[in-house]
Amino acid sequence: AIAWYQLGTVYEKANQWQGAAQAYQKSAQLEEQQGHLTEAAKTWDHLANLSQQFGQAQNAETYYRKAIEMGKAVQDWPNVSKHSKTLAKLILQNQPQRLPEARQLAEQALSLEQTMVPEQAKIWETYTLLANIANQQNALLEAQNYRRLAQEAQIKAQGLENKLPRHQQFIEAVVQTTQKPQLRKQLDAMLRQREEKGWHKLVTATRRILQGERNWEMLSQSENLDLEVALIVQNILQQLQSNDVSIT
């Protein structure tokens, strides 16, 4: 198996795709026969990646499924999740008529990632993939929810919630100003300070909130908010909702 893999590497470096594919395939088959399923999974995955590079989508799908099969056999759930997600993307890009199958694969990846450490799983990537699939299926509310979950997962993974206390005075000022418009002058001064410090997107989003916008998804997407700003905006809207502030 090792010799065949090394031969595949030689062919690959020489840009001889067919020879490389045949050698890697032989290596993976021998690894399976010898019970080295972890190594076999890695080889099938490498073959799948090569197939994608050379536009062989059908072959890539076959090899990803082999990698998934080997991963399940040795209970290598992180790689089963990764390969399932990659295969879902491949189907979404090349065969949109198979959206239910792509969704099933993405959901399989998600169910596995929910048991892993967030930083290891990068679960936000799967939420984004599911949002893209839902969009293609015209399930717009579902897509919106998945995008929200993706952003929340990234915020949590990066520990940005720990930065929220430093913005609490600003958040409270925005909430109070929606209830007491006479406070707008003080808030405008705070907005100018933040704009001078480069928080342009936060200022723009805040002004839209003051004008009556309450849709976090709309603000986050249309203003292309970075994660920390999105967290601040989300917190403002949550407080407004809990205070039952009417849209002005």
PDB file of C-alpha atoms in Angstrom:
ATOM      1  CA  ALA A   1       0.000   0.000   0.000  1.00  0.00           C
ATOM      2  CA  ILE A   2       2.829   2.373   0.875  1.00  0.00           C
ATOM      3  CA  ALA A   3       4.629   1.724  -2.397  1.00  0.00           C
ATOM      4  CA  TRP A   4       1.468   2.411  -4.401  1.00  0.00           C
ATOM      5  CA  TYR A   5       0.883   5.636  -2.475  1.00  0.00           C
ATOM      6  CA  GLN A   6       4.461   6.763  -3.127  1.00  0.00           C
ATOM      7  CA  LEU A   7       3.990   5.973  -6.808  1.00  0.00           C
ATOM      8  CA  GLY A   8       0.817   8.050  -6.790  1.00  0.00           C
ATOM      9  CA  THR A   9       2.775  10.936  -5.294  1.00  0.00           C
ATOM     10  CA  VAL A  10       5.363  10.678  -8.065  1.00  0.00           C
ATOM     11  CA  TYR A  11       2.653  10.738 -10.745  1.00  0.00           C
ATOM     12  CA  GLU A  12       0.889  13.647  -9.016  1.00  0.00           C
ATOM     13  CA  LYS A  13       4.079  15.743  -8.892  1.00  0.00           C
ATOM     14  CA  ALA A  14       4.562  15.027 -12.597  1.00  0.00           C
ATOM     15  CA  ASN A  15       0.976  16.205 -13.257  1.00  0.00           C
ATOM     16  CA  GLN A  16       0.017  12.757 -14.552  1.00  0.00           C
ATOM     17  CA  TRP A  17      -3.504  12.650 -13.158  1.00  0.00           C
ATOM     18  CA  GLN A  18      -4.600   9.273 -14.479  1.00  0.00           C
ATOM     19  CA  GLY A  19      -1.510   7.468 -13.218  1.00  0.00           C
ATOM     20  CA  ALA A  20      -1.796   9.146  -9.825  1.00  0.00           C
ATOM     21  CA  ALA A  21      -5.476   8.227  -9.493  1.00  0.00           C
ATOM     22  CA  GLN A  22      -4.849   4.581 -10.341  1.00  0.00           C
ATOM     23  CA  ALA A  23      -1.929   4.300  -7.913  1.00  0.00           C
ATOM     24  CA  TYR A  24      -3.788   6.012  -5.059  1.00  0.00           C
ATOM     25  CA  GLN A  25      -6.849   3.863  -5.672  1.00  0.00           C
ATOM     26  CA  LYS A  26      -4.730   0.699  -5.532  1.00  0.00           C
ATOM     27  CA  SER A  27      -3.130   1.955  -2.313  1.00  0.00           C
ATOM     28  CA  ALA A  28      -6.510   2.656  -0.694  1.00  0.00           C
ATOM     29  CA  GLN A  29      -7.866  -0.774  -1.678  1.00  0.00           C
ATOM     30  CA  LEU A  30      -4.830  -2.521  -0.180  1.00  0.00           C
ATOM     31  CA  GLU A  31      -5.119  -0.459   3.002  1.00  0.00           C
ATOM     32  CA  GLU A  32      -8.718  -1.592   3.316  1.00  0.00           C
ATOM     33  CA  GLN A  33      -7.771  -5.241   2.780  1.00  0.00           C
ATOM     34  CA  GLN A  34      -5.059  -4.959   5.427  1.00  0.00           C
ATOM     35  CA  GLY A  35      -7.500  -3.405   7.907  1.00  0.00           C
ATOM     36  CA  HIS A  36      -5.743  -0.030   7.946  1.00  0.00           C
ATOM     37  CA  LEU A  37      -9.011   1.853   7.628  1.00  0.00           C
ATOM     38  CA  THR A  38      -7.796   5.185   8.988  1.00  0.00           C
ATOM     39  CA  GLU A  39      -5.054   5.281   6.349  1.00  0.00           C
ATOM     40  CA  ALA A  40      -7.516   4.139   3.696  1.00  0.00           C
ATOM     41  CA  ALA A  41      -9.866   6.994   4.608  1.00  0.00           C
ATOM     42  CA  LYS A  42      -7.034   9.514   4.203  1.00  0.00           C
ATOM     43  CA  THR A  43      -6.129   8.107   0.795  1.00  0.00           C
ATOM     44  CA  TRP A  44      -9.739   8.132  -0.430  1.00  0.00           C
ATOM     45  CA  ASP A  45     -10.024  11.725   0.788  1.00  0.00           C
ATOM     46  CA  HIS A  46      -6.860  12.689  -1.093  1.00  0.00           C
ATOM     47  CA  LEU A  47      -8.222  11.031  -4.220  1.00  0.00           C
ATOM     48  CA  ALA A  48     -11.488  12.922  -3.823  1.00  0.00           C
ATOM     49  CA  ASN A  49      -9.652  16.245  -3.539  1.00  0.00           C
ATOM     50  CA  LEU A  50      -7.606  15.469  -6.640  1.00  0.00           C
ATOM     51  CA  SER A  51     -10.731  14.491  -8.544  1.00  0.00           C
ATOM     52  CA  GLN A  52     -12.330  17.819  -7.691  1.00  0.00           C
ATOM     53  CA  GLN A  53      -9.257  19.699  -8.863  1.00  0.00           C
ATOM     54  CA  PHE A  54      -9.467  17.946 -12.227  1.00  0.00           C
ATOM     55  CA  GLY A  55     -13.218  18.473 -12.585  1.00  0.00           C
ATOM     56  CA  GLN A  56     -14.136  14.847 -11.941  1.00  0.00           C
ATOM     57  CA  ALA A  57     -17.142  15.517  -9.695  1.00  0.00           C
ATOM     58  CA  GLN A  58     -18.629  12.030  -9.985  1.00  0.00           C
ATOM     59  CA  ASN A  59     -15.343  10.364  -9.062  1.00  0.00           C
ATOM     60  CA  ALA A  60     -14.890  12.815  -6.204  1.00  0.00           C
ATOM     61  CA  GLU A  61     -18.307  11.871  -4.827  1.00  0.00           C
ATOM     62  CA  THR A  62     -17.445   8.158  -4.990  1.00  0.00           C
ATOM     63  CA  TYR A  63     -14.178   8.693  -3.135  1.00  0.00           C
ATOM     64  CA  TYR A  64     -15.714  10.965  -0.480  1.00  0.00           C
ATOM     65  CA  ARG A  65     -18.313   8.278   0.203  1.00  0.00           C
ATOM     66  CA  LYS A  66     -15.507   5.751   0.634  1.00  0.00           C
ATOM     67  CA  ALA A  67     -13.755   8.101   3.067  1.00  0.00           C
ATOM     68  CA  ILE A  68     -17.013   8.474   5.008  1.00  0.00           C
ATOM     69  CA  GLU A  69     -17.485   4.709   5.078  1.00  0.00           C
ATOM     70  CA  MET A  70     -13.968   4.147   6.423  1.00  0.00           C
ATOM     71  CA  GLY A  71     -14.384   6.946   8.975  1.00  0.00           C
ATOM     72  CA  LYS A  72     -17.586   5.437  10.324  1.00  0.00           C
ATOM     73  CA  ALA A  73     -15.912   2.043  10.595  1.00  0.00           C
ATOM     74  CA  VAL A  74     -13.196   3.437  12.901  1.00  0.00           C
ATOM     75  CA  GLN A  75     -15.540   5.978  14.544  1.00  0.00           C
ATOM     76  CA  ASP A  76     -13.467   8.927  13.341  1.00  0.00           C
ATOM     77  CA  TRP A  77     -16.405  11.300  13.709  1.00  0.00           C
ATOM     78  CA  PRO A  78     -14.548  14.594  13.072  1.00  0.00           C
ATOM     79  CA  ASN A  79     -13.465  13.354   9.641  1.00  0.00           C
ATOM     80  CA  VAL A  80     -16.853  11.766   8.916  1.00  0.00           C
ATOM     81  CA  SER A  81     -18.340  15.200   9.589  1.00  0.00           C
ATOM     82  CA  LYS A  82     -15.749  16.958   7.420  1.00  0.00           C
ATOM     83  CA  HIS A  83     -16.209  14.585   4.477  1.00  0.00           C
ATOM     84  CA  SER A  84     -20.016  14.708   4.749  1.00  0.00           C
ATOM     85  CA  LYS A  85     -19.909  18.500   4.661  1.00  0.00           C
ATOM     86  CA  THR A  86     -17.523  18.557   1.706  1.00  0.00           C
ATOM     87  CA  LEU A  87     -19.673  16.095  -0.216  1.00  0.00           C
ATOM     88  CA  ALA A  88     -22.778  18.177   0.514  1.00  0.00           C
ATOM     89  CA  LYS A  89     -21.020  21.243  -0.934  1.00  0.00           C
ATOM     90  CA  LEU A  90     -19.976  19.249  -3.991  1.00  0.00           C
ATOM     91  CA  ILE A  91     -23.546  18.132  -4.671  1.00  0.00           C
ATOM     92  CA  LEU A  92     -24.895  21.645  -4.051  1.00  0.00           C
ATOM     93  CA  GLN A  93     -22.442  23.128  -6.564  1.00  0.00           C
ATOM     94  CA  ASN A  94     -22.772  20.522  -9.290  1.00  0.00           C
ATOM     95  CA  GLN A  95     -26.207  18.897  -8.950  1.00  0.00           C
ATOM     96  CA  PRO A  96     -28.714  21.289  -7.377  1.00  0.00           C
ATOM     97  CA  GLN A  97     -31.510  18.865  -8.279  1.00  0.00           C
ATOM     98  CA  ARG A  98     -30.163  16.684  -5.447  1.00  0.00           C
ATOM     99  CA  LEU A  99     -30.677  19.313  -2.731  1.00  0.00           C
ATOM    100  CA  PRO A 100     -32.457  16.916  -0.321  1.00  0.00           C
ATOM    101  CA  GLU A 101     -29.429  14.626  -0.418  1.00  0.00           C
ATOM    102  CA  ALA A 102     -27.041  17.536   0.149  1.00  0.00           C
ATOM    103  CA  ARG A 103     -29.164  18.639   3.076  1.00  0.00           C
ATOM    104  CA  GLN A 104     -29.161  15.159   4.581  1.00  0.00           C
ATOM    105  CA  LEU A 105     -25.357  15.057   4.430  1.00  0.00           C
ATOM    106  CA  ALA A 106     -25.058  18.524   5.982  1.00  0.00           C
ATOM    107  CA  GLU A 107     -27.480  17.567   8.755  1.00  0.00           C
ATOM    108  CA  GLN A 108     -25.422  14.431   9.383  1.00  0.00           C
ATOM    109  CA  ALA A 109     -22.338  16.614   9.761  1.00  0.00           C
ATOM    110  CA  LEU A 110     -24.218  18.979  12.075  1.00  0.00           C
ATOM    111  CA  SER A 111     -25.433  16.191  14.368  1.00  0.00           C
ATOM    112  CA  LEU A 112     -21.842  14.995  14.764  1.00  0.00           C
ATOM    113  CA  GLU A 113     -20.411  18.487  15.270  1.00  0.00           C
ATOM    114  CA  GLN A 114     -22.901  19.238  18.034  1.00  0.00           C
ATOM    115  CA  THR A 115     -21.074  16.641  20.144  1.00  0.00           C
ATOM    116  CA  MET A 116     -17.613  18.125  19.485  1.00  0.00           C
ATOM    117  CA  VAL A 117     -15.625  21.051  20.834  1.00  0.00           C
ATOM    118  CA  PRO A 118     -16.871  24.094  18.825  1.00  0.00           C
ATOM    119  CA  GLU A 119     -13.375  25.177  17.756  1.00  0.00           C
ATOM    120  CA  GLN A 120     -12.687  21.682  16.441  1.00  0.00           C
ATOM    121  CA  ALA A 121     -16.013  21.310  14.671  1.00  0.00           C
ATOM    122  CA  LYS A 122     -16.276  24.798  13.125  1.00  0.00           C
ATOM    123  CA  ILE A 123     -20.008  24.259  13.319  1.00  0.00           C
ATOM    124  CA  TRP A 124     -20.684  27.728  11.878  1.00  0.00           C
ATOM    125  CA  GLU A 125     -19.511  26.452   8.492  1.00  0.00           C
ATOM    126  CA  THR A 126     -22.191  23.765   8.582  1.00  0.00           C
ATOM    127  CA  TYR A 127     -24.891  26.248   9.600  1.00  0.00           C
ATOM    128  CA  THR A 128     -23.825  28.437   6.655  1.00  0.00           C
ATOM    129  CA  LEU A 129     -23.963  25.431   4.311  1.00  0.00           C
ATOM    130  CA  LEU A 130     -27.449  24.562   5.548  1.00  0.00           C
ATOM    131  CA  ALA A 131     -28.474  28.201   5.049  1.00  0.00           C
ATOM    132  CA  ASN A 132     -27.272  28.048   1.430  1.00  0.00           C
ATOM    133  CA  ILE A 133     -29.170  24.805   0.850  1.00  0.00           C
ATOM    134  CA  ALA A 134     -32.312  26.257   2.446  1.00  0.00           C
ATOM    135  CA  ASN A 135     -32.004  29.307   0.186  1.00  0.00           C
ATOM    136  CA  GLN A 136     -31.882  27.047  -2.866  1.00  0.00           C
ATOM    137  CA  GLN A 137     -35.011  25.301  -1.575  1.00  0.00           C
ATOM    138  CA  ASN A 138     -36.739  28.691  -1.120  1.00  0.00           C
ATOM    139  CA  ALA A 139     -36.994  28.042   2.619  1.00  0.00           C
ATOM    140  CA  LEU A 140     -36.054  31.636   3.387  1.00  0.00           C
ATOM    141  CA  LEU A 141     -36.984  31.724   7.078  1.00  0.00           C
ATOM    142  CA  GLU A 142     -35.044  28.550   7.664  1.00  0.00           C
ATOM    143  CA  ALA A 143     -32.040  30.004   5.820  1.00  0.00           C
ATOM    144  CA  GLN A 144     -32.278  33.126   7.966  1.00  0.00           C
ATOM    145  CA  ASN A 145     -32.287  31.032  11.143  1.00  0.00           C
ATOM    146  CA  TYR A 146     -29.247  29.023  10.033  1.00  0.00           C
ATOM    147  CA  ARG A 147     -27.319  32.228   9.250  1.00  0.00           C
ATOM    148  CA  ARG A 148     -28.146  33.522  12.727  1.00  0.00           C
ATOM    149  CA  LEU A 149     -26.951  30.268  14.289  1.00  0.00           C
ATOM    150  CA  ALA A 150     -23.746  30.449  12.237  1.00  0.00           C
ATOM    151  CA  GLN A 151     -22.979  33.932  13.472  1.00  0.00           C
ATOM    152  CA  GLU A 152     -23.827  33.063  17.079  1.00  0.00           C
ATOM    153  CA  ALA A 153     -21.573  29.987  16.921  1.00  0.00           C
ATOM    154  CA  GLN A 154     -18.649  32.081  15.647  1.00  0.00           C
ATOM    155  CA  ILE A 155     -19.216  34.684  18.347  1.00  0.00           C
ATOM    156  CA  LYS A 156     -19.202  31.977  21.017  1.00  0.00           C
ATOM    157  CA  ALA A 157     -16.141  30.187  19.593  1.00  0.00           C
ATOM    158  CA  GLN A 158     -14.133  33.437  19.529  1.00  0.00           C
ATOM    159  CA  GLY A 159     -15.181  34.394  23.056  1.00  0.00           C
ATOM    160  CA  LEU A 160     -16.575  37.723  21.898  1.00  0.00           C
ATOM    161  CA  GLU A 161     -19.308  37.648  24.534  1.00  0.00           C
ATOM    162  CA  ASN A 162     -16.583  38.474  27.061  1.00  0.00           C
ATOM    163  CA  LYS A 163     -16.140  41.832  25.310  1.00  0.00           C
ATOM    164  CA  LEU A 164     -19.790  42.789  25.695  1.00  0.00           C
ATOM    165  CA  PRO A 165     -19.483  44.488  29.130  1.00  0.00           C
ATOM    166  CA  ARG A 166     -17.222  47.203  27.657  1.00  0.00           C
ATOM    167  CA  HIS A 167     -20.101  48.170  25.318  1.00  0.00           C
ATOM    168  CA  GLN A 168     -22.839  48.023  27.951  1.00  0.00           C
ATOM    169  CA  GLN A 169     -23.034  51.787  28.510  1.00  0.00           C
ATOM    170  CA  PHE A 170     -23.475  52.349  24.775  1.00  0.00           C
ATOM    171  CA  ILE A 171     -26.111  49.597  24.508  1.00  0.00           C
ATOM    172  CA  GLU A 172     -28.107  51.054  27.396  1.00  0.00           C
ATOM    173  CA  ALA A 173     -27.889  54.542  25.872  1.00  0.00           C
ATOM    174  CA  VAL A 174     -29.363  53.290  22.585  1.00  0.00           C
ATOM    175  CA  VAL A 175     -32.184  51.451  24.360  1.00  0.00           C
ATOM    176  CA  GLN A 176     -33.009  54.462  26.542  1.00  0.00           C
ATOM    177  CA  THR A 177     -32.977  56.833  23.561  1.00  0.00           C
ATOM    178  CA  THR A 178     -35.604  54.745  21.741  1.00  0.00           C
ATOM    179  CA  GLN A 179     -37.821  55.281  24.777  1.00  0.00           C
ATOM    180  CA  LYS A 180     -36.826  58.888  25.450  1.00  0.00           C
ATOM    181  CA  PRO A 181     -36.035  60.761  22.221  1.00  0.00           C
ATOM    182  CA  GLN A 182     -34.874  63.753  24.256  1.00  0.00           C
ATOM    183  CA  LEU A 183     -31.713  61.766  25.006  1.00  0.00           C
ATOM    184  CA  ARG A 184     -30.772  61.720  21.321  1.00  0.00           C
ATOM    185  CA  LYS A 185     -28.284  64.570  21.673  1.00  0.00           C
ATOM    186  CA  GLN A 186     -26.168  62.647  24.200  1.00  0.00           C
ATOM    187  CA  LEU A 187     -26.344  59.501  22.074  1.00  0.00           C
ATOM    188  CA  ASP A 188     -25.274  61.420  18.953  1.00  0.00           C
ATOM    189  CA  ALA A 189     -22.145  62.490  20.827  1.00  0.00           C
ATOM    190  CA  MET A 190     -21.415  58.837  21.641  1.00  0.00           C
ATOM    191  CA  LEU A 191     -21.988  57.885  18.014  1.00  0.00           C
ATOM    192  CA  ARG A 192     -19.531  60.542  16.829  1.00  0.00           C
ATOM    193  CA  GLN A 193     -16.913  59.215  19.263  1.00  0.00           C
ATOM    194  CA  ARG A 194     -17.349  55.684  17.985  1.00  0.00           C
ATOM    195  CA  GLU A 195     -17.237  56.813  14.379  1.00  0.00           C
ATOM    196  CA  GLU A 196     -13.932  58.567  15.064  1.00  0.00           C
ATOM    197  CA  LYS A 197     -12.623  55.273  16.472  1.00  0.00           C
ATOM    198  CA  GLY A 198     -13.559  53.397  13.314  1.00  0.00           C
ATOM    199  CA  TRP A 199     -16.859  51.817  14.404  1.00  0.00           C
ATOM    200  CA  HIS A 200     -18.585  52.983  11.213  1.00  0.00           C
ATOM    201  CA  LYS A 201     -20.776  49.914  10.750  1.00  0.00           C
ATOM    202  CA  LEU A 202     -21.938  50.040  14.369  1.00  0.00           C
ATOM    203  CA  VAL A 203     -22.913  53.685  13.956  1.00  0.00           C
ATOM    204  CA  THR A 204     -24.808  52.978  10.718  1.00  0.00           C
ATOM    205  CA  ALA A 205     -26.648  50.010  12.245  1.00  0.00           C
ATOM    206  CA  THR A 206     -27.498  52.019  15.380  1.00  0.00           C
ATOM    207  CA  ARG A 207     -28.990  54.849  13.315  1.00  0.00           C
ATOM    208  CA  ARG A 208     -31.148  52.330  11.473  1.00  0.00           C
ATOM    209  CA  ILE A 209     -32.349  50.966  14.829  1.00  0.00           C
ATOM    210  CA  LEU A 210     -33.237  54.500  15.919  1.00  0.00           C
ATOM    211  CA  GLN A 211     -35.219  54.836  12.682  1.00  0.00           C
ATOM    212  CA  GLY A 212     -37.233  51.734  13.590  1.00  0.00           C
ATOM    213  CA  GLU A 213     -35.320  48.756  12.173  1.00  0.00           C
ATOM    214  CA  ARG A 214     -35.686  45.701  14.419  1.00  0.00           C
ATOM    215  CA  ASN A 215     -34.621  42.868  12.111  1.00  0.00           C
ATOM    216  CA  TRP A 216     -31.195  41.636  13.203  1.00  0.00           C
ATOM    217  CA  GLU A 217     -30.823  39.448  10.129  1.00  0.00           C
ATOM    218  CA  MET A 218     -31.507  42.416   7.850  1.00  0.00           C
ATOM    219  CA  LEU A 219     -29.043  44.632   9.700  1.00  0.00           C
ATOM    220  CA  SER A 220     -26.356  41.988   9.880  1.00  0.00           C
ATOM    221  CA  GLN A 221     -26.536  41.047   6.212  1.00  0.00           C
ATOM    222  CA  SER A 222     -27.179  44.424   4.585  1.00  0.00           C
ATOM    223  CA  GLU A 223     -24.519  46.233   6.625  1.00  0.00           C
ATOM    224  CA  ASN A 224     -22.099  43.272   6.477  1.00  0.00           C
ATOM    225  CA  LEU A 225     -21.444  43.548  10.196  1.00  0.00           C
ATOM    226  CA  ASP A 226     -18.358  41.964  11.678  1.00  0.00           C
ATOM    227  CA  LEU A 227     -18.932  39.570  14.576  1.00  0.00           C
ATOM    228  CA  GLU A 228     -18.347  41.960  17.470  1.00  0.00           C
ATOM    229  CA  VAL A 229     -20.610  44.631  15.975  1.00  0.00           C
ATOM    230  CA  ALA A 230     -23.245  41.983  15.205  1.00  0.00           C
ATOM    231  CA  LEU A 231     -23.144  40.917  18.864  1.00  0.00           C
ATOM    232  CA  ILE A 232     -23.626  44.516  20.066  1.00  0.00           C
ATOM    233  CA  VAL A 233     -26.528  45.054  17.664  1.00  0.00           C
ATOM    234  CA  GLN A 234     -28.099  41.752  18.675  1.00  0.00           C
ATOM    235  CA  ASN A 235     -27.883  42.711  22.342  1.00  0.00           C
ATOM    236  CA  ILE A 236     -29.513  46.080  21.673  1.00  0.00           C
ATOM    237  CA  LEU A 237     -32.390  44.430  19.812  1.00  0.00           C
ATOM    238  CA  GLN A 238     -32.830  41.789  22.517  1.00  0.00           C
ATOM    239  CA  GLN A 239     -33.112  44.476  25.180  1.00  0.00           C
ATOM    240  CA  LEU A 240     -35.583  46.417  23.046  1.00  0.00           C
ATOM    241  CA  GLN A 241     -37.667  43.308  22.595  1.00  0.00           C
ATOM    242  CA  SER A 242     -37.596  42.486  26.313  1.00  0.00           C
ATOM    243  CA  ASN A 243     -38.650  46.056  27.083  1.00  0.00           C
ATOM    244  CA  ASP A 244     -41.418  45.750  24.510  1.00  0.00           C
ATOM    245  CA  VAL A 245     -40.386  48.959  22.791  1.00  0.00           C
ATOM    246  CA  SER A 246     -42.683  49.879  19.949  1.00  0.00           C
ATOM    247  CA  ILE A 247     -41.237  50.458  16.472  1.00  0.00           C
ATOM    248  CA  THR A 248     -41.154  54.187  15.834  1.00  0.00           C
TER     249      THR A 248
END
